[in-house]
Amino acid sequence: MNYKDMGTIYVNGRFLIRPMSGVERYAYRVCKAMSSLGQEITLVCPKTQIHSSYDVRDFNIVYYGYGSSHLWEQLVLPFFFFNKKDFLLLNFTGLGPVAVSSKVMTIHDLSFLENPRWFSKAYYWWYKLMTPLAVRTSRHVLTVSSFSKSEILRFYPFVKSDDVTVAYGAADEAFQPDSSIQPSADPFVLAVSSLDPRKNFSSLISAFQGLSGCRLYIVGSYNRVFTAGNVCSQQLASVKFLGRVTDSELIRLYNQACCFIFPSVYEGFGLPPIEAMHCGCPVLASNIPVLREVCGDAAVYFNPYDIESIRSAINQFFEKHTECRTVMQAKGFENVKRFSWELTANVIAGICKTLSDKKV
């Protein structure tokens, strides 16, 4: 990819002030990959402290304006581009300033439209109103799966298919098998995700009732944008909530777990199953289109709406654990070759080049 003659590439750096969760990790890793491939980018950030989750020593950062909320993004950030020409603003965590037309936005999923009850009213109405405005005022839209692209075209029929590009997420290089990590003396199934309703943890916990011989470890925490849940109140001796953990701790858990389970009923991509496969951890996943797209034939699938189907998948895996594990590991290692931050960065750089050739 020739990165010359693209004009100035800016990135909306507001994500750097927030803890690194799914969409923030996507933005951060894409920026790192683009920089390592030789693409010069400048991140424009609020004048506040960068979160400790990020190593930004290699980034060119400009701090601008006051505030750090959505209002900074919509009302302050646009003034940074006043009188600037021949530039493109990349927004990797959604939306982007409506007043800036020379931009690319990213839609990770449209779960708030699929089921508004999963989210707080404030979150739902903000994104319901602002997303179509951001789409209409963007030069291009990125998304993270073919499924999410189909959702964008379904909910926003005014969007042309050619104006939406799939740029997959990927697991960080640190997620690898580690032979120095000792197997757990207490066999457990691992689940990783935020504790919001669409992740379907209530059904997963119910499925563990009556199971013996293994425990369920759940990594994740609540986020205020989602409707309140009572997952942690489901008391079961075989279920342990671990909250948020560091990447090194998560890698240890992937390496120690008997298998990884992902019971979500709606996703835009689904990064944890890919992380698990990278670490050699067999994956059990919901039989929904996006996870079929991401996991391919490297997962055991179940009906996420049927507790007995979830329980049966877990039971069948443990009945054939020895013979299944090696086969599933091999399939997982092969499947994850489809995803890398370098590939994603090249896709995005290609979009930047195409848009640069079509000057506004």
CSV table of C-alpha atoms in Angstrom, one decimal:
chain,number,residue,atom,x,y,z
A,1,MET,CA,0.0,0.0,0.0
A,2,ASN,CA,1.4,3.4,-1.0
A,3,TYR,CA,0.6,5.8,1.8
A,4,LYS,CA,1.8,9.0,0.0
A,5,ASP,CA,-0.5,11.7,-1.4
A,6,MET,CA,-3.4,10.9,0.9
A,7,GLY,CA,-3.6,14.3,2.5
A,8,THR,CA,-3.5,14.6,6.3
A,9,ILE,CA,-5.1,11.7,8.2
A,10,TYR,CA,-6.5,12.6,11.6
A,11,VAL,CA,-8.1,10.3,14.1
A,12,ASN,CA,-10.7,11.2,16.7
A,13,GLY,CA,-8.7,10.4,19.8
A,14,ARG,CA,-11.5,10.8,22.4
A,15,PHE,CA,-11.4,7.0,23.0
A,16,LEU,CA,-8.0,7.4,24.6
A,17,ILE,CA,-9.5,8.9,27.8
A,18,ARG,CA,-11.7,5.9,28.4
A,19,PRO,CA,-10.8,2.5,29.8
A,20,MET,CA,-9.9,0.0,27.1
A,21,SER,CA,-13.0,-2.2,26.3
A,22,GLY,CA,-14.1,-3.6,23.0
A,23,VAL,CA,-14.5,-0.6,20.7
A,24,GLU,CA,-11.6,1.3,22.4
A,25,ARG,CA,-9.3,-1.7,21.8
A,26,TYR,CA,-10.3,-1.7,18.2
A,27,ALA,CA,-9.5,2.0,17.7
A,28,TYR,CA,-6.2,1.7,19.6
A,29,ARG,CA,-5.0,-1.4,17.7
A,30,VAL,CA,-6.0,0.0,14.3
A,31,CYS,CA,-4.0,3.2,15.1
A,32,LYS,CA,-1.0,1.2,16.2
A,33,ALA,CA,-1.1,-1.0,13.1
A,34,MET,CA,-1.5,2.0,10.7
A,35,SER,CA,1.5,3.7,12.3
A,36,SER,CA,3.6,0.6,12.1
A,37,LEU,CA,2.8,0.2,8.4
A,38,GLY,CA,4.0,3.7,7.7
A,39,GLN,CA,0.7,5.7,7.7
A,40,GLU,CA,1.2,9.0,9.3
A,41,ILE,CA,-1.8,9.8,11.5
A,42,THR,CA,-2.5,12.6,14.1
A,43,LEU,CA,-4.8,11.8,17.0
A,44,VAL,CA,-6.9,14.8,18.2
A,45,CYS,CA,-7.7,14.4,21.9
A,46,PRO,CA,-9.5,16.4,24.6
A,47,LYS,CA,-7.2,18.2,27.0
A,48,THR,CA,-7.4,15.6,29.7
A,49,GLN,CA,-5.3,12.7,30.9
A,50,ILE,CA,-4.8,9.7,28.6
A,51,HIS,CA,-6.1,6.5,30.3
A,52,SER,CA,-3.3,4.3,31.7
A,53,SER,CA,-4.5,1.4,29.4
A,54,TYR,CA,-2.8,2.9,26.4
A,55,ASP,CA,0.8,3.1,25.4
A,56,VAL,CA,0.8,6.3,23.2
A,57,ARG,CA,4.6,7.0,23.1
A,58,ASP,CA,4.6,6.3,19.3
A,59,PHE,CA,1.5,8.4,18.6
A,60,ASN,CA,1.4,12.0,17.3
A,61,ILE,CA,-1.2,13.6,19.6
A,62,VAL,CA,-2.7,17.0,19.5
A,63,TYR,CA,-4.7,18.1,22.5
A,64,TYR,CA,-7.5,20.5,21.7
A,65,GLY,CA,-10.4,22.4,23.3
A,66,TYR,CA,-12.2,21.9,26.5
A,67,GLY,CA,-14.5,19.1,27.8
A,68,SER,CA,-14.3,15.5,27.0
A,69,SER,CA,-17.9,14.3,26.6
A,70,HIS,CA,-20.0,13.7,23.4
A,71,LEU,CA,-20.4,17.5,23.4
A,72,TRP,CA,-16.6,17.9,22.9
A,73,GLU,CA,-16.9,15.5,19.9
A,74,GLN,CA,-19.9,17.3,18.4
A,75,LEU,CA,-19.4,20.9,19.3
A,76,VAL,CA,-15.6,21.5,20.0
A,77,LEU,CA,-13.8,19.1,17.8
A,78,PRO,CA,-15.2,20.5,14.5
A,79,PHE,CA,-13.5,23.9,15.2
A,80,PHE,CA,-10.1,22.1,15.0
A,81,PHE,CA,-10.8,21.6,11.3
A,82,PHE,CA,-11.9,25.1,10.6
A,83,ASN,CA,-10.0,26.3,7.5
A,84,LYS,CA,-8.2,23.0,7.1
A,85,LYS,CA,-8.2,21.4,3.7
A,86,ASP,CA,-7.2,18.1,2.2
A,87,PHE,CA,-7.8,16.1,5.3
A,88,LEU,CA,-9.7,13.0,6.4
A,89,LEU,CA,-11.0,12.3,10.0
A,90,LEU,CA,-11.2,8.7,11.0
A,91,ASN,CA,-13.6,7.8,13.8
A,92,PHE,CA,-13.2,4.2,15.1
A,93,THR,CA,-15.6,4.1,18.0
A,94,GLY,CA,-18.8,5.3,16.4
A,95,LEU,CA,-20.4,8.5,15.3
A,96,GLY,CA,-17.9,11.3,14.9
A,97,PRO,CA,-18.7,15.0,14.6
A,98,VAL,CA,-21.7,15.6,12.4
A,99,ALA,CA,-20.4,19.0,11.4
A,100,VAL,CA,-17.3,17.5,9.8
A,101,SER,CA,-18.1,16.1,6.4
A,102,SER,CA,-14.7,14.8,5.4
A,103,LYS,CA,-14.8,11.9,7.8
A,104,VAL,CA,-15.1,8.1,8.0
A,105,MET,CA,-17.2,6.7,10.8
A,106,THR,CA,-17.4,3.2,12.3
A,107,ILE,CA,-20.5,1.3,13.3
A,108,HIS,CA,-19.6,-1.7,15.3
A,109,ASP,CA,-23.2,-2.9,15.7
A,110,LEU,CA,-26.8,-1.6,15.8
A,111,SER,CA,-27.9,-3.5,18.8
A,112,PHE,CA,-29.6,-0.5,20.2
A,113,LEU,CA,-32.0,-0.6,17.2
A,114,GLU,CA,-32.4,-4.4,17.4
A,115,ASN,CA,-33.6,-4.3,21.0
A,116,PRO,CA,-33.8,-0.9,22.7
A,117,ARG,CA,-34.6,-2.6,26.0
A,118,TRP,CA,-31.0,-3.7,26.3
A,119,PHE,CA,-29.9,0.0,26.8
A,120,SER,CA,-30.6,3.0,29.0
A,121,LYS,CA,-33.1,5.4,27.5
A,122,ALA,CA,-30.4,8.1,27.3
A,123,TYR,CA,-28.0,5.9,25.3
A,124,TYR,CA,-30.8,4.6,23.0
A,125,TRP,CA,-32.2,8.0,22.1
A,126,TRP,CA,-28.7,9.6,21.6
A,127,TYR,CA,-27.6,6.9,19.2
A,128,LYS,CA,-31.0,6.6,17.5
A,129,LEU,CA,-30.9,10.3,16.6
A,130,MET,CA,-27.2,10.8,16.0
A,131,THR,CA,-26.3,7.7,14.1
A,132,PRO,CA,-28.2,8.4,10.9
A,133,LEU,CA,-27.0,12.0,11.0
A,134,ALA,CA,-23.4,10.8,11.3
A,135,VAL,CA,-23.9,8.3,8.5
A,136,ARG,CA,-25.4,10.9,6.1
A,137,THR,CA,-22.5,13.3,6.8
A,138,SER,CA,-19.7,10.8,6.4
A,139,ARG,CA,-17.8,10.0,3.2
A,140,HIS,CA,-17.6,6.3,4.2
A,141,VAL,CA,-18.7,3.9,6.8
A,142,LEU,CA,-16.6,1.1,8.4
A,143,THR,CA,-18.0,-1.9,10.2
A,144,VAL,CA,-16.6,-5.0,11.7
A,145,SER,CA,-18.4,-7.9,10.0
A,146,SER,CA,-20.5,-8.8,7.0
A,147,PHE,CA,-23.4,-9.3,9.4
A,148,SER,CA,-23.1,-5.7,10.8
A,149,LYS,CA,-22.9,-4.4,7.2
A,150,SER,CA,-26.2,-6.2,6.4
A,151,GLU,CA,-27.7,-4.6,9.6
A,152,ILE,CA,-26.6,-1.1,8.5
A,153,LEU,CA,-28.2,-1.6,5.0
A,154,ARG,CA,-31.3,-3.0,6.7
A,155,PHE,CA,-31.8,-0.2,9.2
A,156,TYR,CA,-30.5,2.6,7.0
A,157,PRO,CA,-31.8,1.8,3.4
A,158,PHE,CA,-30.5,5.2,2.2
A,159,VAL,CA,-26.9,3.8,2.5
A,160,LYS,CA,-25.3,2.3,-0.6
A,161,SER,CA,-23.5,-1.0,-0.2
A,162,ASP,CA,-20.3,0.3,-1.8
A,163,ASP,CA,-20.1,3.0,0.9
A,164,VAL,CA,-19.8,0.4,3.7
A,165,THR,CA,-16.5,-1.6,4.1
A,166,VAL,CA,-15.9,-4.5,6.5
A,167,ALA,CA,-12.7,-4.1,8.5
A,168,TYR,CA,-12.5,-7.0,11.0
A,169,GLY,CA,-11.2,-6.8,14.5
A,170,ALA,CA,-8.4,-9.1,15.7
A,171,ALA,CA,-6.8,-10.5,18.8
A,172,ASP,CA,-3.6,-8.8,20.1
A,173,GLU,CA,-0.3,-10.7,19.6
A,174,ALA,CA,0.0,-11.3,23.3
A,175,PHE,CA,-2.9,-13.8,23.2
A,176,GLN,CA,-1.0,-17.0,22.6
A,177,PRO,CA,-0.7,-20.6,24.1
A,178,ASP,CA,1.7,-20.5,27.0
A,179,SER,CA,3.1,-23.8,28.1
A,180,SER,CA,4.5,-22.3,31.3
A,181,ILE,CA,0.9,-21.8,32.6
A,182,GLN,CA,-0.1,-24.7,34.8
A,183,PRO,CA,-3.5,-26.3,34.2
A,184,SER,CA,-6.1,-25.3,36.8
A,185,ALA,CA,-6.6,-27.9,39.6
A,186,ASP,CA,-10.3,-26.8,39.6
A,187,PRO,CA,-11.7,-27.3,36.0
A,188,PHE,CA,-13.6,-24.4,34.8
A,189,VAL,CA,-15.4,-23.0,31.7
A,190,LEU,CA,-14.6,-19.4,30.9
A,191,ALA,CA,-16.9,-16.6,29.7
A,192,VAL,CA,-15.7,-13.1,28.9
A,193,SER,CA,-17.9,-10.1,28.1
A,194,SER,CA,-19.6,-7.1,29.6
A,195,LEU,CA,-22.5,-8.0,31.8
A,196,ASP,CA,-25.3,-6.6,29.7
A,197,PRO,CA,-28.6,-8.3,28.7
A,198,ARG,CA,-27.7,-9.3,25.1
A,199,LYS,CA,-24.7,-11.3,26.4
A,200,ASN,CA,-27.2,-13.8,27.8
A,201,PHE,CA,-25.4,-14.7,31.0
A,202,SER,CA,-28.6,-15.4,32.8
A,203,SER,CA,-29.3,-18.4,30.5
A,204,LEU,CA,-25.7,-19.5,30.8
A,205,ILE,CA,-25.9,-19.6,34.6
A,206,SER,CA,-29.2,-21.4,34.5
A,207,ALA,CA,-27.6,-24.0,32.2
A,208,PHE,CA,-25.0,-24.6,34.8
A,209,GLN,CA,-27.6,-25.7,37.3
A,210,GLY,CA,-27.4,-29.4,37.5
A,211,LEU,CA,-24.0,-29.6,35.9
A,212,SER,CA,-21.3,-31.3,37.9
A,213,GLY,CA,-17.5,-31.6,37.6
A,214,CYS,CA,-16.8,-28.0,36.4
A,215,ARG,CA,-17.2,-24.4,37.3
A,216,LEU,CA,-18.1,-21.3,35.4
A,217,TYR,CA,-15.8,-18.2,35.6
A,218,ILE,CA,-17.2,-15.0,34.2
A,219,VAL,CA,-14.9,-12.1,33.4
A,220,GLY,CA,-16.6,-8.8,32.8
A,221,SER,CA,-18.4,-5.9,34.5
A,222,TYR,CA,-21.5,-3.7,34.1
A,223,ASN,CA,-21.6,-0.6,32.0
A,224,ARG,CA,-24.0,2.3,32.8
A,225,VAL,CA,-25.2,2.5,29.1
A,226,PHE,CA,-27.0,-0.9,29.5
A,227,THR,CA,-30.2,-1.5,31.4
A,228,ALA,CA,-29.6,-2.8,34.9
A,229,GLY,CA,-29.3,-6.5,35.3
A,230,ASN,CA,-29.2,-9.0,38.1
A,231,VAL,CA,-26.8,-11.5,36.7
A,232,CYS,CA,-24.5,-11.3,39.8
A,233,SER,CA,-27.4,-11.9,42.1
A,234,GLN,CA,-27.9,-15.4,40.6
A,235,GLN,CA,-26.2,-17.3,43.4
A,236,LEU,CA,-24.8,-20.6,42.3
A,237,ALA,CA,-21.8,-22.4,44.0
A,238,SER,CA,-20.3,-23.4,40.6
A,239,VAL,CA,-20.3,-19.8,39.2
A,240,LYS,CA,-17.6,-17.3,40.0
A,241,PHE,CA,-17.6,-13.6,38.9
A,242,LEU,CA,-14.1,-12.2,38.4
A,243,GLY,CA,-15.0,-8.7,37.3
A,244,ARG,CA,-12.5,-6.8,35.0
A,245,VAL,CA,-9.0,-8.4,34.7
A,246,THR,CA,-5.8,-7.4,33.1
A,247,ASP,CA,-4.8,-8.8,29.7
A,248,SER,CA,-2.1,-10.9,31.3
A,249,GLU,CA,-4.6,-12.4,33.7
A,250,LEU,CA,-7.1,-13.0,30.9
A,251,ILE,CA,-4.4,-14.8,28.8
A,252,ARG,CA,-3.8,-17.0,31.9
A,253,LEU,CA,-7.5,-17.8,32.1
A,254,TYR,CA,-7.8,-18.7,28.4
A,255,ASN,CA,-4.8,-21.0,28.8
A,256,GLN,CA,-6.2,-22.7,31.9
A,257,ALA,CA,-9.9,-23.0,30.9
A,258,CYS,CA,-11.3,-26.3,29.8
A,259,CYS,CA,-13.2,-24.4,27.1
A,260,PHE,CA,-14.5,-20.9,26.4
A,261,ILE,CA,-18.3,-20.2,26.0
A,262,PHE,CA,-19.9,-17.3,24.3
A,263,PRO,CA,-23.7,-17.3,24.8
A,264,SER,CA,-24.5,-13.8,23.3
A,265,VAL,CA,-27.7,-13.3,21.3
A,266,TYR,CA,-26.4,-10.3,19.4
A,267,GLU,CA,-22.9,-9.1,18.4
A,268,GLY,CA,-21.3,-6.9,15.8
A,269,PHE,CA,-18.1,-9.1,15.7
A,270,GLY,CA,-17.3,-11.1,18.9
A,271,LEU,CA,-13.6,-10.7,19.8
A,272,PRO,CA,-13.4,-13.0,22.9
A,273,PRO,CA,-13.9,-16.2,20.9
A,274,ILE,CA,-11.0,-15.1,18.6
A,275,GLU,CA,-8.8,-14.4,21.6
A,276,ALA,CA,-9.7,-17.8,23.1
A,277,MET,CA,-8.7,-19.6,19.8
A,278,HIS,CA,-5.4,-17.7,19.7
A,279,CYS,CA,-4.7,-19.2,23.2
A,280,GLY,CA,-5.7,-22.7,22.1
A,281,CYS,CA,-8.9,-22.7,24.2
A,282,PRO,CA,-11.8,-24.6,22.5
A,283,VAL,CA,-14.8,-22.4,21.8
A,284,LEU,CA,-18.5,-23.1,22.4
A,285,ALA,CA,-20.6,-20.3,20.8
A,286,SER,CA,-24.2,-19.2,20.1
A,287,ASN,CA,-25.5,-20.3,16.7
A,288,ILE,CA,-26.1,-16.8,15.4
A,289,PRO,CA,-25.1,-15.5,12.0
A,290,VAL,CA,-22.2,-13.2,13.1
A,291,LEU,CA,-20.5,-15.9,15.2
A,292,ARG,CA,-20.9,-18.4,12.4
A,293,GLU,CA,-19.1,-15.8,10.2
A,294,VAL,CA,-16.3,-15.1,12.8
A,295,CYS,CA,-15.8,-18.6,14.2
A,296,GLY,CA,-16.4,-20.7,11.1
A,297,ASP,CA,-16.1,-24.4,11.7
A,298,ALA,CA,-13.8,-23.9,14.7
A,299,ALA,CA,-16.6,-23.8,17.3
A,300,VAL,CA,-19.3,-26.0,18.8
A,301,TYR,CA,-22.6,-24.2,18.4
A,302,PHE,CA,-25.7,-24.1,20.5
A,303,ASN,CA,-29.1,-22.4,20.5
A,304,PRO,CA,-28.6,-19.4,22.9
A,305,TYR,CA,-32.4,-19.2,23.5
A,306,ASP,CA,-32.6,-22.8,24.8
A,307,ILE,CA,-31.0,-23.5,28.2
A,308,GLU,CA,-31.0,-27.2,27.5
A,309,SER,CA,-29.1,-26.7,24.3
A,310,ILE,CA,-26.4,-24.7,26.2
A,311,ARG,CA,-26.2,-27.4,28.8
A,312,SER,CA,-26.1,-30.1,26.2
A,313,ALA,CA,-23.2,-28.4,24.4
A,314,ILE,CA,-21.2,-28.2,27.6
A,315,ASN,CA,-22.0,-31.8,28.5
A,316,GLN,CA,-21.1,-33.1,25.1
A,317,PHE,CA,-17.8,-31.3,25.1
A,318,PHE,CA,-16.8,-32.7,28.5
A,319,GLU,CA,-17.9,-36.2,27.4
A,320,LYS,CA,-15.5,-36.1,24.4
A,321,HIS,CA,-13.1,-33.6,26.0
A,322,THR,CA,-9.9,-35.5,25.2
A,323,GLU,CA,-10.6,-36.2,21.6
A,324,CYS,CA,-12.3,-32.9,20.8
A,325,ARG,CA,-9.8,-30.6,22.4
A,326,THR,CA,-6.9,-31.2,19.9
A,327,VAL,CA,-9.2,-31.1,16.9
A,328,MET,CA,-10.8,-27.8,18.0
A,329,GLN,CA,-7.5,-26.3,18.9
A,330,ALA,CA,-6.2,-27.0,15.4
A,331,LYS,CA,-9.3,-25.6,13.8
A,332,GLY,CA,-9.1,-22.5,16.0
A,333,PHE,CA,-5.5,-21.8,15.1
A,334,GLU,CA,-6.4,-22.1,11.4
A,335,ASN,CA,-9.5,-19.9,11.7
A,336,VAL,CA,-7.7,-16.9,13.4
A,337,LYS,CA,-5.3,-16.6,10.5
A,338,ARG,CA,-8.1,-14.7,8.8
A,339,PHE,CA,-7.9,-11.8,11.3
A,340,SER,CA,-5.0,-9.5,12.0
A,341,TRP,CA,-4.6,-5.8,12.8
A,342,GLU,CA,-2.2,-5.5,9.8
A,343,LEU,CA,-4.9,-6.7,7.4
A,344,THR,CA,-7.4,-4.4,9.0
A,345,ALA,CA,-5.1,-1.4,8.8
A,346,ASN,CA,-4.4,-2.1,5.1
A,347,VAL,CA,-8.2,-2.2,4.4
A,348,ILE,CA,-8.7,1.1,6.1
A,349,ALA,CA,-5.6,2.6,4.4
A,350,GLY,CA,-7.1,1.5,1.1
A,351,ILE,CA,-10.3,3.4,1.9
A,352,CYS,CA,-8.3,6.5,2.8
A,353,LYS,CA,-6.5,6.3,-0.5
A,354,THR,CA,-9.7,5.8,-2.5
A,355,LEU,CA,-11.3,8.8,-0.8
A,356,SER,CA,-8.2,10.9,-1.3
A,357,ASP,CA,-8.4,10.1,-5.0
A,358,LYS,CA,-12.0,11.4,-4.9
A,359,LYS,CA,-11.3,14.9,-3.5
A,360,VAL,CA,-14.3,16.6,-1.9
